Coordinates of C-alpha atoms in Angstrom, one line a residue:
Chain A
X7 CA 68.8 153.0 178.2
X8 CA 68.3 156.7 177.9
X9 CA 65.1 158.4 179.2
X10 CA 64.1 159.4 175.6
X11 CA 64.6 155.9 174.4
X12 CA 62.5 154.5 177.2
X13 CA 59.7 157.0 176.4
X14 CA 59.7 156.0 172.7
X15 CA 59.7 152.4 173.6
X16 CA 56.8 152.9 176.0
X17 CA 54.9 154.9 173.4
X18 CA 55.3 152.2 170.8
X19 CA 54.3 149.5 173.2
X20 CA 51.2 151.5 174.2
X21 CA 50.3 152.0 170.6
X22 CA 50.6 148.3 169.8
X23 CA 48.5 147.4 172.9
X24 CA 45.8 149.9 171.9
X25 CA 45.8 148.6 168.4
X26 CA 45.3 145.0 169.7
X27 CA 42.8 146.1 172.3
X28 CA 40.6 147.9 169.6
X29 CA 40.0 144.5 167.9
X30 CA 38.3 143.3 171.1
X31 CA 36.0 146.3 171.6
X32 CA 32.3 146.2 170.8
X33 CA 30.9 148.6 168.3
X34 CA 29.9 151.5 170.6
X35 CA 33.0 151.8 172.7
X36 CA 35.0 151.4 169.5
X37 CA 33.2 154.4 168.2
X38 CA 34.0 156.4 171.3
X39 CA 37.6 155.3 171.2
X40 CA 37.9 156.3 167.6
X41 CA 36.5 159.7 168.4
X42 CA 38.9 160.1 171.3
X43 CA 41.9 159.3 169.0
X44 CA 40.6 161.8 166.4
X45 CA 40.6 164.5 169.0
X46 CA 44.0 163.6 170.3
X47 CA 45.3 164.5 166.9
X48 CA 43.2 167.7 166.6
X49 CA 44.1 168.8 170.1
X50 CA 47.8 168.2 169.4
X51 CA 47.4 170.2 166.2
X52 CA 45.9 173.1 168.2
X53 CA 48.5 172.7 170.9
X54 CA 51.4 173.5 168.5
X55 CA 50.0 176.9 167.6
X56 CA 47.9 177.7 170.6
X57 CA 49.9 176.0 173.3
X58 CA 53.5 176.2 172.3
X59 CA 53.5 179.4 170.3
X60 CA 50.8 181.0 172.4
X61 CA 48.6 182.0 169.4
X62 CA 45.1 180.9 170.3
X63 CA 43.6 180.0 166.9
X64 CA 39.8 179.9 166.8
X65 CA 39.9 178.8 163.2
X66 CA 41.7 175.6 163.4
X67 CA 38.7 173.7 161.9
X68 CA 39.5 175.4 158.6
X69 CA 42.6 173.2 158.2
X70 CA 40.5 170.1 159.1
X71 CA 37.9 171.1 156.6
X72 CA 40.4 171.9 153.9
X73 CA 42.1 168.6 154.3
X74 CA 38.8 166.7 154.3
X75 CA 37.5 168.5 151.2
X76 CA 40.8 168.1 149.4
X77 CA 40.6 164.4 149.9
X78 CA 36.9 164.3 148.7
X79 CA 37.7 166.4 145.6
X80 CA 40.8 164.3 144.7
X81 CA 38.9 161.0 145.1
X82 CA 35.5 162.1 143.6
X83 CA 36.6 164.6 140.9
X84 CA 40.1 163.6 140.0
X85 CA 40.0 159.8 140.5
X86 CA 42.7 159.4 143.1
X87 CA 42.6 156.5 145.5
X88 CA 42.0 157.7 149.0
X89 CA 45.4 156.5 150.1
X90 CA 47.1 158.7 147.5
X91 CA 44.8 161.6 148.3
X92 CA 45.6 161.4 152.0
X93 CA 49.2 162.8 151.9
X94 CA 48.2 165.2 149.2
X95 CA 45.4 166.6 151.4
X96 CA 47.7 166.9 154.4
X97 CA 50.2 168.8 152.3
X98 CA 47.5 171.0 150.8
X99 CA 46.2 171.9 154.3
X100 CA 49.8 172.8 155.3
X101 CA 50.3 174.9 152.2
X102 CA 46.9 176.7 152.8
X103 CA 48.2 177.5 156.4
X104 CA 51.4 178.8 154.9
X105 CA 49.5 181.2 152.7
X106 CA 46.9 182.5 155.2
X107 CA 49.5 182.4 158.1
X108 CA 51.6 185.5 157.4
X109 CA 48.8 188.1 157.5
X110 CA 47.1 186.3 160.4
X111 CA 50.2 186.0 162.5
X112 CA 51.0 189.7 162.2
X113 CA 48.1 190.0 164.7
X114 CA 48.3 189.0 168.4
X115 CA 46.0 188.1 171.2
X116 CA 42.3 188.7 170.7
X117 CA 42.8 190.2 167.2
X118 CA 44.5 187.0 166.1
X119 CA 41.8 184.8 167.5
X120 CA 39.0 186.8 165.9
X121 CA 40.8 186.9 162.6
X122 CA 41.2 183.1 162.5
X123 CA 37.6 182.7 163.3
X124 CA 36.8 184.9 160.3
X125 CA 39.3 182.9 158.2
X126 CA 37.5 179.6 159.0
X127 CA 34.0 181.1 158.3
X128 CA 35.3 182.6 155.0
X129 CA 36.8 179.2 154.0
X130 CA 33.6 177.5 154.8
X131 CA 31.6 179.9 152.7
X132 CA 34.0 179.5 149.8
X133 CA 33.7 175.8 149.9
X134 CA 29.9 176.1 150.1
X135 CA 29.7 178.0 146.8
X136 CA 32.4 176.3 144.7
X137 CA 31.2 173.8 142.0
X138 CA 34.2 171.5 142.4
X139 CA 33.3 170.9 146.1
X140 CA 29.7 170.2 145.4
X141 CA 28.6 173.4 147.2
X142 CA 26.0 173.0 149.9
X143 CA 24.9 169.7 148.6
X144 CA 28.1 168.1 149.7
X145 CA 30.5 165.6 148.0
X146 CA 30.7 161.8 148.2
X147 CA 34.0 160.0 148.5
X148 CA 33.6 157.0 146.1
X149 CA 33.8 153.8 148.1
X150 CA 32.3 151.4 145.5
X151 CA 31.2 151.2 141.9
X152 CA 32.7 150.7 138.5
X153 CA 34.7 153.9 138.5
X154 CA 37.9 154.6 140.5
X155 CA 37.1 154.1 144.2
X156 CA 38.7 153.0 147.5
X157 CA 36.8 150.3 149.3
X158 CA 35.4 151.4 152.7
X159 CA 37.6 149.7 155.2
X160 CA 35.2 149.5 158.2
X161 CA 35.1 150.8 161.8
X162 CA 38.1 148.8 163.1
X163 CA 40.4 150.0 160.3
X164 CA 39.4 153.6 161.0
X165 CA 40.2 153.1 164.7
X166 CA 43.7 151.8 163.6
X167 CA 44.1 154.7 161.2
X168 CA 43.2 157.3 163.8
X169 CA 45.4 155.5 166.4
X170 CA 48.4 155.7 164.0
X171 CA 47.7 159.4 163.4
X172 CA 47.4 160.1 167.1
X173 CA 50.7 158.3 167.7
X174 CA 52.4 160.3 165.0
X175 CA 50.9 163.6 166.4
X176 CA 52.1 162.7 169.9
X177 CA 55.6 161.9 168.5
X178 CA 55.6 165.2 166.6
X179 CA 54.8 167.2 169.7
X180 CA 57.2 165.2 171.8
X181 CA 59.9 166.0 169.3
X182 CA 58.8 169.6 169.2
X183 CA 59.0 170.0 172.9
X184 CA 62.7 169.0 173.0
X185 CA 63.7 170.7 169.7
X186 CA 65.3 174.0 168.8
X187 CA 62.1 174.8 166.9
X188 CA 60.0 174.2 170.0
X189 CA 62.3 176.3 172.1
X190 CA 61.8 179.2 169.7
X191 CA 58.0 178.8 169.9
X192 CA 58.1 178.8 173.7
X193 CA 60.2 182.0 173.6
X194 CA 57.6 183.6 171.3
X195 CA 54.9 182.6 173.7
X196 CA 56.8 184.0 176.6
X197 CA 57.8 187.4 175.1
X198 CA 57.8 187.8 171.3
X199 CA 59.7 191.1 171.3
X200 CA 62.5 189.6 173.4
X201 CA 62.5 186.5 171.1
X202 CA 63.0 188.8 168.2
X203 CA 65.8 190.6 169.9
X204 CA 67.4 187.3 170.8
X205 CA 67.5 186.5 167.1
X206 CA 64.5 184.2 166.6
X207 CA 63.0 184.6 163.2
X208 CA 59.6 185.0 164.7
X209 CA 57.4 185.3 161.6
X210 CA 59.0 182.3 159.9
X211 CA 58.8 180.2 163.1
X212 CA 55.1 181.0 163.7
X213 CA 54.1 180.3 160.1
X214 CA 56.0 177.0 160.2
X215 CA 54.2 176.1 163.4
X216 CA 50.8 176.9 161.9
X217 CA 51.7 174.9 158.8
X218 CA 52.8 171.9 161.0
X219 CA 49.5 172.1 163.0
X220 CA 47.5 172.3 159.8
X221 CA 49.4 169.3 158.4
X222 CA 48.0 167.2 161.4
X223 CA 44.5 168.8 161.2
X224 CA 44.4 168.3 157.5
X225 CA 45.3 164.6 157.7
X226 CA 42.7 164.1 160.4
X227 CA 40.2 165.9 158.2
X228 CA 41.0 163.7 155.2
X229 CA 40.5 160.5 157.3
X230 CA 37.3 162.0 158.7
X231 CA 36.0 162.7 155.2
X232 CA 36.6 159.1 154.1
X233 CA 35.0 157.8 157.3
X234 CA 31.9 160.0 156.8
X235 CA 31.8 159.2 153.0
X236 CA 29.7 162.2 152.3
X237 CA 31.1 165.6 153.3
X238 CA 29.2 168.9 153.8
X239 CA 30.5 172.4 154.7
X240 CA 28.6 172.2 158.0
X241 CA 30.2 169.0 159.1
X242 CA 33.7 169.7 158.0
X243 CA 33.8 173.4 159.2
X244 CA 31.8 172.9 162.4
X245 CA 32.9 175.6 165.0
X246 CA 32.3 173.0 167.8
X247 CA 35.3 171.1 166.5
X248 CA 37.6 174.1 167.2
X249 CA 35.9 174.6 170.5
X250 CA 36.7 171.1 171.5
X251 CA 40.3 171.4 170.4
X252 CA 40.8 174.5 172.5
X253 CA 39.0 173.1 175.6
X254 CA 40.8 169.8 175.5
X255 CA 44.2 171.5 175.3
X256 CA 43.3 174.1 178.0
X257 CA 41.9 171.5 180.4
X258 CA 44.6 169.0 179.5
X259 CA 47.5 171.5 179.8
X260 CA 48.7 174.0 177.2
X261 CA 52.2 173.5 175.7
X262 CA 52.6 170.1 177.2
X263 CA 53.0 166.7 175.5
X264 CA 50.6 164.7 177.6
X265 CA 48.0 167.3 178.3
X266 CA 46.0 167.1 175.1
X267 CA 46.0 163.3 175.3
X268 CA 44.6 163.4 178.9
X269 CA 42.2 166.2 177.9
X270 CA 40.9 164.3 174.8
X271 CA 40.3 161.1 176.8
X272 CA 38.5 162.9 179.6
X273 CA 36.4 165.2 177.4
X274 CA 35.5 163.1 174.5
X275 CA 34.6 160.1 176.7
X276 CA 32.5 162.3 179.0
X277 CA 30.8 164.1 176.1
X278 CA 30.1 160.9 174.2
X279 CA 28.9 158.8 177.2
X280 CA 26.8 161.6 178.7
X281 CA 25.2 162.0 175.3
X282 CA 24.1 158.4 175.3
X283 CA 22.6 158.6 178.8
X284 CA 21.1 162.1 178.6
X285 CA 21.0 163.4 175.0
X286 CA 18.5 166.1 175.9
X287 CA 21.2 167.7 178.1
X288 CA 23.6 168.0 175.1
X289 CA 23.6 171.8 175.0
X290 CA 24.5 171.9 178.6
X291 CA 27.1 169.2 178.8
X292 CA 30.0 170.8 176.9
X293 CA 29.6 174.3 178.6
X294 CA 29.3 172.6 182.0
X295 CA 32.5 170.6 181.4
X296 CA 34.4 173.6 180.2
X297 CA 33.4 175.7 183.3
X298 CA 34.3 172.9 185.7
X299 CA 37.5 172.1 183.9
X300 CA 38.7 175.7 183.7
X301 CA 37.7 176.6 187.3
X302 CA 39.3 173.6 188.9
X303 CA 42.3 173.2 186.7
X304 CA 43.4 176.5 185.2
X305 CA 46.8 175.1 184.4
X306 CA 45.5 171.8 183.0
X307 CA 45.3 168.2 184.1
X308 CA 48.9 167.6 183.0
X309 CA 50.2 169.7 185.9
X310 CA 48.8 167.1 188.3
X311 CA 50.8 164.3 186.6
X312 CA 53.7 162.7 188.5
X313 CA 56.1 163.8 185.7
X314 CA 56.3 167.5 185.3
X315 CA 54.7 168.2 182.0
X316 CA 56.8 171.3 181.0
X317 CA 57.8 171.2 177.5
X318 CA 61.6 170.5 177.5
X319 CA 63.6 170.9 180.7
X320 CA 62.0 174.0 182.1
X321 CA 58.7 172.6 183.0
X322 CA 56.6 174.2 185.8
X323 CA 56.6 172.2 189.0
X324 CA 53.9 169.6 189.5
X325 CA 50.8 170.9 191.3
X326 CA 49.2 169.0 194.1
X327 CA 45.6 168.0 193.5
X328 CA 44.5 169.1 197.0
X329 CA 46.2 172.4 196.6
X330 CA 44.6 173.0 193.2
X331 CA 41.1 172.3 194.7
X332 CA 41.7 174.5 197.7
X333 CA 42.9 177.2 195.4
X334 CA 39.8 177.0 193.3
X335 CA 37.6 177.0 196.4
X336 CA 39.4 180.2 197.7
X337 CA 39.3 182.0 194.4
X338 CA 35.7 181.3 193.5
X339 CA 34.4 181.1 197.1
X340 CA 32.9 177.7 196.4
Chain B
X29 CA 85.9 203.2 159.8
X30 CA 83.3 203.0 162.5
X31 CA 81.8 199.7 163.3
X32 CA 78.4 201.4 163.9
X33 CA 77.6 204.7 162.2
X34 CA 74.2 206.3 162.9
X35 CA 73.3 209.4 160.9
X36 CA 70.3 211.8 161.3
X37 CA 68.2 209.0 162.8
X38 CA 64.6 210.0 163.5
X39 CA 61.8 207.9 164.8
X40 CA 58.6 208.3 166.8
X41 CA 55.4 206.8 168.1
X42 CA 52.0 207.7 166.8
X43 CA 53.2 210.7 164.9
X44 CA 55.2 212.2 167.8
X45 CA 58.9 212.4 167.2
X46 CA 61.1 210.7 169.9
X47 CA 64.4 211.0 168.1
X48 CA 65.1 214.2 166.2
X49 CA 68.1 213.3 164.1
X50 CA 70.7 211.5 166.1
X51 CA 74.3 211.0 165.0
X52 CA 76.4 208.3 166.8
X53 CA 79.6 206.4 166.1
X54 CA 81.1 203.3 167.7
X55 CA 84.5 201.9 166.8
X56 CA 85.9 198.4 167.3
X57 CA 86.7 197.4 170.9
X58 CA 85.1 200.6 172.1
X59 CA 82.7 201.2 175.0
X60 CA 80.3 204.1 174.3
X61 CA 77.7 205.4 176.8
X62 CA 74.4 207.1 176.0
X63 CA 73.1 208.9 179.0
X64 CA 70.3 211.3 179.6
X65 CA 67.2 211.9 181.8
X66 CA 64.3 209.5 181.7
X67 CA 62.1 210.0 178.6
X68 CA 65.0 211.5 176.6
X69 CA 64.8 208.6 174.0
X70 CA 67.7 206.4 175.0
X71 CA 65.8 203.1 174.8
X72 CA 64.1 204.2 171.6
X73 CA 67.6 204.9 170.1
X74 CA 68.8 201.4 170.9
X75 CA 65.5 199.9 169.6
X76 CA 65.8 201.9 166.4
X77 CA 69.4 200.7 165.9
X78 CA 68.6 197.1 166.6
X79 CA 65.4 197.0 164.4
X80 CA 62.9 196.7 167.3
X81 CA 61.6 200.3 166.7
X82 CA 60.7 201.5 163.2
X83 CA 63.1 204.1 161.8
X84 CA 61.4 207.2 160.2
X85 CA 64.5 208.5 158.5
X86 CA 68.2 208.5 158.6
X87 CA 70.7 205.7 158.3
X88 CA 72.2 203.0 160.6
X89 CA 75.4 201.5 159.1
X90 CA 76.8 198.3 160.6
X91 CA 80.1 197.3 159.1
X92 CA 79.4 199.9 156.4
X93 CA 76.0 198.4 155.4
X94 CA 72.8 200.3 156.0
X95 CA 70.6 198.2 158.2
X96 CA 67.9 200.7 158.9
X97 CA 64.5 199.0 158.3
X98 CA 65.8 195.4 158.5
X99 CA 64.1 193.0 160.9
X100 CA 65.7 192.6 164.3
X101 CA 66.8 189.0 163.6
X102 CA 68.5 190.0 160.4
X103 CA 70.4 192.8 162.1
X104 CA 71.4 190.4 164.8
X105 CA 72.7 188.0 162.2
X106 CA 75.0 190.8 161.0
X107 CA 76.5 190.9 164.5
X108 CA 74.5 193.4 166.5
X109 CA 72.8 192.2 169.7
X110 CA 70.4 194.2 171.9
X111 CA 70.0 193.4 175.6
X112 CA 66.7 195.3 176.2
X113 CA 65.6 197.2 179.3
X114 CA 64.5 195.0 182.2
X115 CA 66.5 192.2 180.7
X116 CA 63.5 190.6 178.9
X117 CA 64.5 187.1 179.9
X118 CA 62.1 184.3 179.2
X119 CA 60.9 183.9 182.8
X120 CA 59.4 180.4 182.4
X121 CA 62.4 179.0 180.6
X122 CA 65.6 177.9 182.3
X123 CA 68.9 179.7 182.2
X124 CA 70.2 177.0 179.9
X125 CA 67.2 177.5 177.5
X126 CA 67.7 181.3 177.6
X127 CA 71.3 180.9 176.7
X128 CA 70.5 178.5 173.9
X129 CA 68.0 181.0 172.5
X130 CA 70.8 183.6 172.4
X131 CA 72.7 181.3 170.0
X132 CA 69.5 180.3 168.1
X133 CA 70.1 182.4 165.0
X134 CA 73.8 181.5 164.8
X135 CA 73.1 177.9 165.4
X136 CA 75.4 177.9 168.5
X137 CA 74.6 175.3 171.1
X138 CA 77.9 175.4 173.1
X139 CA 77.2 177.4 176.2
X140 CA 80.6 176.5 177.7
X141 CA 82.4 179.7 176.4
X142 CA 79.9 182.1 178.0
X143 CA 79.7 180.1 181.2
X144 CA 83.5 180.6 181.6
X145 CA 82.8 184.3 181.6
X146 CA 79.8 184.0 184.0
X147 CA 80.6 181.1 186.3
X148 CA 77.8 182.3 188.7
X149 CA 75.4 180.8 186.1
X150 CA 76.9 177.3 186.1
X151 CA 74.9 176.1 189.2
X152 CA 71.7 177.8 188.0
X153 CA 71.4 176.3 184.5
X154 CA 68.2 174.4 185.2
X155 CA 66.6 177.2 187.2
X156 CA 63.8 179.2 185.6
X157 CA 65.3 182.5 184.8
X158 CA 62.4 184.3 186.5
X159 CA 63.6 182.8 189.8
X160 CA 67.0 184.4 189.6
X161 CA 68.1 187.5 191.5
X162 CA 68.2 190.9 189.7
X163 CA 72.0 190.7 189.3
X164 CA 71.9 187.1 188.1
X165 CA 69.2 188.0 185.6
X166 CA 71.3 190.8 184.2
X167 CA 74.3 188.4 183.9
X168 CA 72.0 185.9 182.2
X169 CA 70.8 188.5 179.8
X170 CA 74.3 189.6 178.9
X171 CA 75.4 186.0 178.6
X172 CA 72.5 185.3 176.3
X173 CA 73.6 188.2 174.1
X174 CA 77.1 186.9 174.0
X175 CA 75.9 183.5 172.8
X176 CA 75.6 185.1 169.3
X177 CA 79.2 186.1 169.4
X178 CA 78.3 189.7 168.4
X179 CA 80.6 192.4 167.1
X180 CA 78.6 195.0 169.0
X181 CA 76.2 194.8 171.9
X182 CA 73.7 197.4 173.0
X183 CA 72.8 197.1 176.7
X184 CA 69.9 199.1 178.1
X185 CA 69.7 200.1 181.7
X186 CA 72.3 197.5 182.9
X187 CA 72.4 198.8 186.5
X188 CA 68.6 199.2 186.9
X189 CA 67.5 197.8 190.3
X190 CA 70.9 196.4 191.2
X191 CA 72.9 196.9 194.3
X192 CA 76.0 199.1 193.7
X193 CA 78.3 196.1 194.4
X194 CA 76.5 194.0 191.7
X195 CA 76.5 197.0 189.3
X196 CA 80.2 197.3 189.7
X197 CA 80.7 193.6 189.2
X198 CA 78.8 193.8 185.9
X199 CA 80.9 196.8 184.9
X200 CA 84.1 194.9 185.3
X201 CA 82.7 192.1 183.2
X202 CA 81.6 194.5 180.5
X203 CA 85.1 195.9 180.4
X204 CA 86.4 192.3 179.9
X205 CA 83.8 191.8 177.1
X206 CA 85.0 194.9 175.3
X207 CA 88.6 193.9 175.7
X208 CA 87.7 190.6 174.1
X209 CA 86.6 192.3 171.0
X210 CA 82.9 193.1 171.4
X211 CA 82.1 196.8 171.2
X212 CA 79.5 198.0 173.7
X213 CA 76.9 200.8 173.7
X214 CA 75.7 201.3 177.3
X215 CA 72.5 203.1 178.1
X216 CA 71.9 203.9 181.8
X217 CA 70.1 206.5 183.8
X218 CA 72.9 206.4 186.3
X219 CA 75.2 208.6 184.3
X220 CA 78.2 208.3 186.7
X221 CA 78.2 204.5 186.5
X222 CA 78.0 204.4 182.7
X223 CA 80.6 207.1 182.2
X224 CA 83.0 205.4 184.6
X225 CA 83.5 202.5 182.2
X226 CA 82.9 204.2 178.8
X227 CA 85.6 205.8 176.7
X228 CA 83.2 208.2 175.0
X229 CA 79.7 209.3 175.7
X230 CA 76.7 211.0 174.2
X231 CA 74.2 213.0 176.3
X232 CA 70.7 212.7 174.9
X233 CA 67.9 215.2 175.8
X234 CA 64.4 215.2 174.3
X235 CA 65.6 213.1 171.3
X236 CA 68.6 215.2 170.5
X237 CA 72.3 214.8 171.2
X238 CA 73.2 217.8 173.2
X239 CA 76.8 216.9 174.1
X240 CA 79.4 214.3 173.3
X241 CA 83.0 213.6 173.8
X242 CA 85.4 211.6 176.0
X243 CA 83.7 210.4 179.2
X244 CA 86.3 212.0 181.5
X245 CA 85.8 215.4 179.9
X246 CA 82.0 215.1 180.3
X247 CA 82.3 213.9 183.9
X248 CA 84.4 216.9 184.7
X249 CA 81.8 219.3 183.3
X250 CA 79.6 219.7 186.4
X251 CA 77.5 222.4 184.8
X252 CA 76.7 220.1 181.9
X253 CA 75.9 217.2 184.2
X254 CA 73.7 219.3 186.4
X255 CA 71.8 220.7 183.4
X256 CA 71.1 217.5 181.5
X257 CA 71.3 214.6 183.9
X258 CA 69.0 213.6 186.8

C-alpha cells in the first residue's frame, strides 16, 4: 500500500479509536479532551495562513466569532436548525475572510499582524452594537421550547463533533501540504516577490488560504456557540483564543501537519490541568508555557518527531532533542 | 515585428527617477544584452518589464500587447519570465518543488523536458535549493523559468558569483535555449561575458540608453567601453 494510503488508514483508525475512547471518559477528562480537539482545529486554521503562507494573523478569532454568531443568529432569529446553520456559518466566515482578506493581505509582517488585530477588535465592536446579534447582552441558541430549536446533544456528542472537525482539519492540512496550492503558499512564505516572478498568483492564493482557514475557524465557532448555548462578544472574540492558536502552532511546528496537533495536546492539557490544581496561578501559566516552549523549541515540537515534519517533500531535517536543549542552553546561557 | 518592444519607459523609487525613458526591442530567437555600471538601472529595467517594479510612464509591448501595469503573474502568463538577480530560489524548498513552481501558472508538472537540458539537476531533485552550489542554483533558476515554456526570458546577473568555467557553461546553455526558440534579455555587470553571447546590446547609464547596436561593434569600441563600463 502507498505511504499516503497508509497514513489515511492510520488517521481513520485513530479517529475511530478516539471516538470510542471518548465514551469511556469521565466528565472532567472528557471536557479537557473536547477542549484539546477544539484547539486542534483552531491551530490548524491558524497554521494555514500563519504557518504555510507565513502571514501571522493576530485576528483569527474574528472568524471563530463570526461563525459562532452566524450560527446563533440563524438559529435564534431565523429559525434554522443548528445542523443547517452549521455549514451556512462556516461558509459565511469564509466569505467574510474573502472580503476582509484583500486589503489585509496587501500588508506584510508586523503591519499585517496589527491590522488583523484591529480587524478582530472592530468585528467584536460591531457585533456588540448590532441589534440582530443581541448586542452586549448576548444571544441564546434555542435548545428547547415550543418554537424551532435543536435539542442539546450533551458533552459526549460535542466531543464527537469536535473530533470529527479536528479530523477534517487535519485531513485538509495534510492535503494542503502535498498540493499545488500548498506549494504556492510555501513559496509565498519563502519569498513572495520570487513567487510572483515565478508566476504564482500571490493575492488570490493568500486570500484563498485565509478563506480556507476561516472556514475551519468558523465551523469551530459555530459548534462552540451551540455548546455554550449563550454567546457574548467577549466569549466569542476573546483575544486569548488567538494567542493560544498562535502559541500552539509555534510550539508545535509552523507549516507542519502534525505540529499543531502535538502543540494543542501539550498546551491545552497543561493549561487545563494546571488550572485545576493551581487556579490562582492562571495569569502566569500561559506566559510561562509560552516562554519555555519558544526558548527550548524555536522550530516546534514537530521537528523532534521521527518523521520529518516538512510540509511536502522538502521538509527540514529532524532535530535531535539533546542538540535542541544544548542549543537553548548555549543561546540563553541557561 | 518585435517580440518585446519597450518605449519611453520611466520608473523610479520614492520620487527619484531610475529609468529616464528607455527604448528597447527584442526579436524572436534573439539574445540581447543590457550592460552598464552598477546602479545604472539594469535590474529596475527588467523589473519594470516583468511587472515587479511599477512603471511610471511609457509602454511595454509583448506580442504587440501593452503589458505595462499588469501584475507579474499575468505578464508571465503571456510568455515573459524573469529570472531575478541572486536567483531568488526558494531556499527551503527542494529543486523539484522549485521547478514545479516555475510551471505553476501554466499548470505544467512534467519536469522531464527541462531536466534533459540540465542533467546536473537530476541527482539533486530532492535537495533543498539553498544547499546547491552557486552554479547549480543559477541552473535551477533558469530551469525553473523554462518550466513555463516562455517566449522570452529576462535573466539578471547570470554570472554573478560564478567561476568563469561555470559562467561559460551557462552561456553555452543560454545559446541553446535561444536556438530552441526562447528569446533572451541578459543583464550582467560583466559586459564582456554578456556581449560575447548576445547578438545586440544596449548600454545603460544612469537610467538612459547611451549606446546600442550589434555586440561585436560595441565590443570593438574600446573608448565606449572604457567610458561606460566598470
